[in-house]
Amino acid sequence: MATETDTREIHIPANLLDELDRYIGDLKIDLNSERRKGYLIQILHKAQSLFGFLPEPLQIIISQKLNISHAEISGVISFYNYFTATPKGRYRISVCMGTACFVKGGEKLLEEFEKFLEIKAGEVTPDGKYSIDALRCIGACGLAPVVMINDKIYGNVTVKQVGDIIEDCLLMEAEA
Amino acid sequence: MKKITDMKSYLEVKNELSEIKKQNTNSKILIGYGTCGIAAGAGEIYEALEESIISGEILNCELVKVGCVGYCHAEPTIELQYPDGTSVLLGNLHPHTVPEVVAGYLSNFKKKGKHVLEKNVTCDVTKV
Amino acid sequence: MIEQVRIVLRNSGLINPEDIDDYISVRGYEALVKCLTESSPEDIIQTVKASGLRGRGGGGFPTGIKWEVTAASESDEKFVICNADEGDPGAFMDRAVLEGDPHSVMEAMTIAGYCIGSSKGIIYIRAEYPLAIERLNTAIAQSYEYGFLGENIFGTDFSFDIELKFGAGAFVCGEETSLIKSVEGKRGEPVVKPPYPAESGLWGKPTLVNNVETYANISPIILNGAQWFRSFGDEKSPGTKVFALAGKVNKVGLVEVPMGTTLRQVIFEVGGGIKNGKEFKAVQTGGPSGGCITSENLDTPITYDNLKAIDSMMGSGGMIVLDEDDCMVNVAKFYLEFSLDESCGKCTPCRIGNTRLWEMLDDITKGRADDNTMEKLEVLCNTIKKSALCGLGQASPNPVLSTMKYFRDEYLEHINDKKCRAGVCKALIDYAINPDKCIGCTLCARNCPVMCIHGEPKKTHVIDQDKCIKCGSCLSSCKFGAVYYS
Ligand SMILES: Cc1cc2nc3c(=O)[nH]c(=O)nc-3n(C[C@H](O)[C@H](O)[C@H](O)COP(=O)(O)O)c2cc1C
Ligand code: SF4
Ligand code: SF4
Ligand code: SF4
Ligand code: FES
């Protein structure tokens, strides 16, 4: 079950917005130059790392700051797989579906995670805790099949370990 | 840091660095710290070795984090460089046993054993 | 026994990538000093040309000629780009170089800048490589401190800066025109060539685009000379190539061997053969744009031209080894799905054509295909190849064509006999229990998610075929080898 979030109601924390502001300020962008657009993607990366996703109000803020139309920005966001306009889970489970992982059973892992959490790839659990995504190669093919939880990589994963990995997330949550 | 302005100043810096290297009689433990290595537990290996160096279980050794040598199937890997310039690449290591394994290879200058992947991984390209 | 020759990976794993001094002590930046203080751009370009170095990003275009053309383009501003997008899933050579020896790439980019008359370098790196990004940032900062980057390097009037730009998970952005669009902050849709980036690239200015591994070869060539480089490899493909061996091979990892080494040597000598004693089936090179190579061609020396001649390609160096448990139709479908997912959607042959191709392959794997499917597949593949706008679309049917050529019988088996010999295509297999082997331990019945295995304890169990969802749990749970598929 995917949770549909109305992004217009999203509250954007002021302190994070300040940080984004500082980041953009440090780039010393000439707003009259066509080349200001060259900064867009790195700013979207920064924004997504701060907020977790790129809700519409945030897109509009960035659009105003860079003097780039909102339509263009949302076109860019929809083009690149890395960017997301809807929130992900606190624990982002990315199952690698690159070739090396695919031939070593990545698909079975994905199915197992889907079964375990009762959501499909691309969805978030109703409590907002987990999301599952299929990913294309993170360059750790030597350890295929590979699963990534947020930034932590698990190599040589077997279907049986899926439960343990979810447990790991619970532990992380308890620590935090 | 000194700015390099021409071949002369470059060679000065480089020779100075090799001099420091030559005078260093420590062995070096190079830990494969690429994405693969880290995912396979290079961090734990590093910690284990660091502890044994602090506790004195391993002597006259420096730890260095390096990139990957390509032995993904045997990660985590480390390369031991002896003061005489020879070296041995070890793989399939485990944090619990790595201090003992390393201490063994250091004291005996062993070049054989189940962990050995390759000897003297060097490259002549930049030697000349 | 074939020996590895480490030119590209010369420092990877041997020096501390976060300490520029380590790089300098292995003659790092000596080539740059030599170039800037002792050679003219023309001389250096001649050396690169004479070395015969060809682009390692997939196309194999002669690097020296590219430099020469870009140098000849008149402009007030030019750019040097390093393509570190490494999109081929299952390839990780560039990541290893950037994580293990970032300075080698930066040094070469600076030399390239000097040669073509550019003062601005950009490394376009995929966001999936955070560690490489971190190490590059460190390396760039250290390089400025020594004065290898910045204004008036070594007191000459040559200045050079390097900046990172990030990908955002789009495979097509590895294609150079689309990469340039992405650096400009736009949707990474390819544009028609010509004009080539060498004439009109980033912001409409002449731009040199080279791959990570290509750059990593430059300093050794400058230090040791073109003839030295030519002493490795093959007349038309000199030097070495790094391959990322992955899949069903024992020693998964990176190998750097001289061009002209055979696939057999790479897979069976360096790679230690096939995992678990299984039978080698094929090796896929060139990723989603490439093809598969079967045992009959294992002794082909690896060069750009040889691989093309057997319907595959060098690509960036990913080598996926497949064994008897892999279904070639399914592998082709996997690659097509990848291309389909990554298609930018700009042109119809790629967007719609590949969707139709995928549907046909899906039909084959599900036992719904009819007699003339093979023919239709072939026609459509060739149409897409001819009419798609960029390299992604043009090459997307390659895995299908090459598996159809070398594994025709497997396709026909799927279509006519509704059989998948590797046991991969679920719709075509039935699980069954061999009454002679089953001892009635009940384990499979307890593991079956839909509870469709019946039988009393200590008696033969039976699968209810109508309810079976073909999950394979019974097969992997039976300890007596009683479950089999057909
Ligand atoms: C769909 C597609 C994807 C590509 N992906 C990459 C890539 O990930 N890395 C790369 O270096 N070149 C890639 N290329 C090739 C580039 O367009 C370009 O030819 C290359 O970067 C030139 O560098 P080289 O001459 O050093 O090989 C790709 C080409 C196509 C058509
Ligand atoms: S061939 Fe595919 S990826 Fe290339 S431009 Fe056309 S739709 Fe886009
Ligand atoms: S697990 Fe094997 S032996 Fe046990 S009941 Fe099932 S088929 Fe029979
Ligand atoms: S394949 Fe799965 S569903 Fe079918 S009988 Fe075996 S365990 Fe049950
Ligand atoms: S294919 Fe999964 S990490 Fe490369």
PDB file of N, CA, C and O and ligand atoms in Angstrom, chain C residues 433 437-445 453 459 461 474 477-480 482-483, ligand 3:
ATOM      1  N   ILE C 433       7.199 -34.072  -7.514  1.00  0.00           N
ATOM      2  CA  ILE C 433       7.932 -34.830  -6.496  1.00  0.00           C
ATOM      3  C   ILE C 433       8.131 -36.263  -6.988  1.00  0.00           C
ATOM      4  O   ILE C 433       7.182 -36.920  -7.442  1.00  0.00           O
ATOM      5  N   LYS C 437      12.020 -40.994  -4.382  1.00  0.00           N
ATOM      6  CA  LYS C 437      12.974 -40.344  -3.484  1.00  0.00           C
ATOM      7  C   LYS C 437      12.315 -39.744  -2.257  1.00  0.00           C
ATOM      8  O   LYS C 437      12.954 -39.560  -1.228  1.00  0.00           O
ATOM      9  N   CYS C 438      11.039 -39.397  -2.360  1.00  0.00           N
ATOM     10  CA  CYS C 438      10.369 -38.720  -1.253  1.00  0.00           C
ATOM     11  C   CYS C 438      10.206 -39.664  -0.072  1.00  0.00           C
ATOM     12  O   CYS C 438       9.709 -40.771  -0.213  1.00  0.00           O
ATOM     13  N   ILE C 439      10.624 -39.219   1.124  1.00  0.00           N
ATOM     14  CA  ILE C 439      10.458 -40.070   2.297  1.00  0.00           C
ATOM     15  C   ILE C 439       9.322 -39.550   3.185  1.00  0.00           C
ATOM     16  O   ILE C 439       9.066 -40.045   4.264  1.00  0.00           O
ATOM     17  N   GLY C 440       8.672 -38.476   2.718  1.00  0.00           N
ATOM     18  CA  GLY C 440       7.521 -37.960   3.456  1.00  0.00           C
ATOM     19  C   GLY C 440       7.881 -37.193   4.713  1.00  0.00           C
ATOM     20  O   GLY C 440       7.226 -37.296   5.734  1.00  0.00           O
ATOM     21  N   CYS C 441       8.925 -36.404   4.634  1.00  0.00           N
ATOM     22  CA  CYS C 441       9.365 -35.670   5.826  1.00  0.00           C
ATOM     23  C   CYS C 441       8.499 -34.443   6.101  1.00  0.00           C
ATOM     24  O   CYS C 441       8.647 -33.806   7.130  1.00  0.00           O
ATOM     25  N   THR C 442       7.645 -34.061   5.177  1.00  0.00           N
ATOM     26  CA  THR C 442       6.683 -32.944   5.279  1.00  0.00           C
ATOM     27  C   THR C 442       7.301 -31.546   5.186  1.00  0.00           C
ATOM     28  O   THR C 442       6.570 -30.551   5.248  1.00  0.00           O
ATOM     29  N   LEU C 443       8.581 -31.460   5.080  1.00  0.00           N
ATOM     30  CA  LEU C 443       9.227 -30.146   5.092  1.00  0.00           C
ATOM     31  C   LEU C 443       8.711 -29.254   3.956  1.00  0.00           C
ATOM     32  O   LEU C 443       8.390 -28.092   4.159  1.00  0.00           O
ATOM     33  N   CYS C 444       8.620 -29.825   2.750  1.00  0.00           N
ATOM     34  CA  CYS C 444       8.201 -29.012   1.611  1.00  0.00           C
ATOM     35  C   CYS C 444       6.791 -28.504   1.825  1.00  0.00           C
ATOM     36  O   CYS C 444       6.477 -27.352   1.542  1.00  0.00           O
ATOM     37  N   ALA C 445       5.933 -29.370   2.357  1.00  0.00           N
ATOM     38  CA  ALA C 445       4.547 -28.975   2.565  1.00  0.00           C
ATOM     39  C   ALA C 445       4.474 -27.807   3.546  1.00  0.00           C
ATOM     40  O   ALA C 445       3.679 -26.888   3.388  1.00  0.00           O
ATOM     41  N   ILE C 453       0.937 -28.639  -1.270  1.00  0.00           N
ATOM     42  CA  ILE C 453       1.582 -29.957  -1.266  1.00  0.00           C
ATOM     43  C   ILE C 453       0.869 -30.821  -0.231  1.00  0.00           C
ATOM     44  O   ILE C 453       0.733 -30.440   0.930  1.00  0.00           O
ATOM     45  N   LYS C 459       4.726 -40.528   4.129  1.00  0.00           N
ATOM     46  CA  LYS C 459       4.216 -41.041   2.858  1.00  0.00           C
ATOM     47  C   LYS C 459       4.579 -40.059   1.736  1.00  0.00           C
ATOM     48  O   LYS C 459       4.848 -38.888   1.997  1.00  0.00           O
ATOM     49  N   HIS C 461       4.632 -37.345  -0.946  1.00  0.00           N
ATOM     50  CA  HIS C 461       3.881 -36.101  -1.087  1.00  0.00           C
ATOM     51  C   HIS C 461       3.610 -35.788  -2.555  1.00  0.00           C
ATOM     52  O   HIS C 461       4.343 -36.222  -3.433  1.00  0.00           O
ATOM     53  N   CYS C 474       9.731 -25.470  -2.465  1.00  0.00           N
ATOM     54  CA  CYS C 474       9.802 -26.907  -2.214  1.00  0.00           C
ATOM     55  C   CYS C 474      11.127 -27.463  -2.723  1.00  0.00           C
ATOM     56  O   CYS C 474      11.768 -28.266  -2.059  1.00  0.00           O
ATOM     57  N   SER C 477      13.830 -26.572  -0.371  1.00  0.00           N
ATOM     58  CA  SER C 477      13.739 -27.083   0.999  1.00  0.00           C
ATOM     59  C   SER C 477      13.966 -28.597   1.094  1.00  0.00           C
ATOM     60  O   SER C 477      14.453 -29.074   2.106  1.00  0.00           O
ATOM     61  N   CYS C 478      13.654 -29.348   0.062  1.00  0.00           N
ATOM     62  CA  CYS C 478      13.775 -30.809   0.167  1.00  0.00           C
ATOM     63  C   CYS C 478      15.236 -31.238   0.322  1.00  0.00           C
ATOM     64  O   CYS C 478      16.083 -30.894  -0.481  1.00  0.00           O
ATOM     65  N   LYS C 479      15.488 -31.981   1.366  1.00  0.00           N
ATOM     66  CA  LYS C 479      16.861 -32.409   1.625  1.00  0.00           C
ATOM     67  C   LYS C 479      17.172 -33.736   0.949  1.00  0.00           C
ATOM     68  O   LYS C 479      18.268 -34.259   1.061  1.00  0.00           O
ATOM     69  N   PHE C 480      16.181 -34.330   0.285  1.00  0.00           N
ATOM     70  CA  PHE C 480      16.393 -35.646  -0.289  1.00  0.00           C
ATOM     71  C   PHE C 480      16.393 -35.637  -1.812  1.00  0.00           C
ATOM     72  O   PHE C 480      16.350 -36.690  -2.444  1.00  0.00           O
ATOM     73  N   ALA C 482      14.105 -34.900  -3.790  1.00  0.00           N
ATOM     74  CA  ALA C 482      12.911 -35.519  -4.370  1.00  0.00           C
ATOM     75  C   ALA C 482      12.147 -34.553  -5.265  1.00  0.00           C
ATOM     76  O   ALA C 482      11.434 -34.977  -6.169  1.00  0.00           O
ATOM     77  N   VAL C 483      12.287 -33.235  -5.013  1.00  0.00           N
ATOM     78  CA  VAL C 483      11.552 -32.273  -5.835  1.00  0.00           C
ATOM     79  C   VAL C 483      12.370 -31.960  -7.076  1.00  0.00           C
ATOM     80  O   VAL C 483      13.573 -31.765  -7.000  1.00  0.00           O
TER      81      VAL C 483
HETATM   82  S1  SF4 D   3      10.721 -32.350   1.532  1.00  0.00           S
HETATM   83 FE1  SF4 D   3      11.286 -33.849   0.021  1.00  0.00          FE
HETATM   84  S2  SF4 D   3      11.288 -35.799   1.157  1.00  0.00           S
HETATM   85 FE2  SF4 D   3      10.243 -34.284   2.420  1.00  0.00          FE
HETATM   86  S3  SF4 D   3       8.082 -34.631   1.914  1.00  0.00           S
HETATM   87 FE3  SF4 D   3       8.812 -32.987   0.575  1.00  0.00          FE
HETATM   88  S4  SF4 D   3       9.463 -34.068  -1.265  1.00  0.00           S
HETATM   89 FE4  SF4 D   3       9.244 -35.594   0.288  1.00  0.00          FE
END
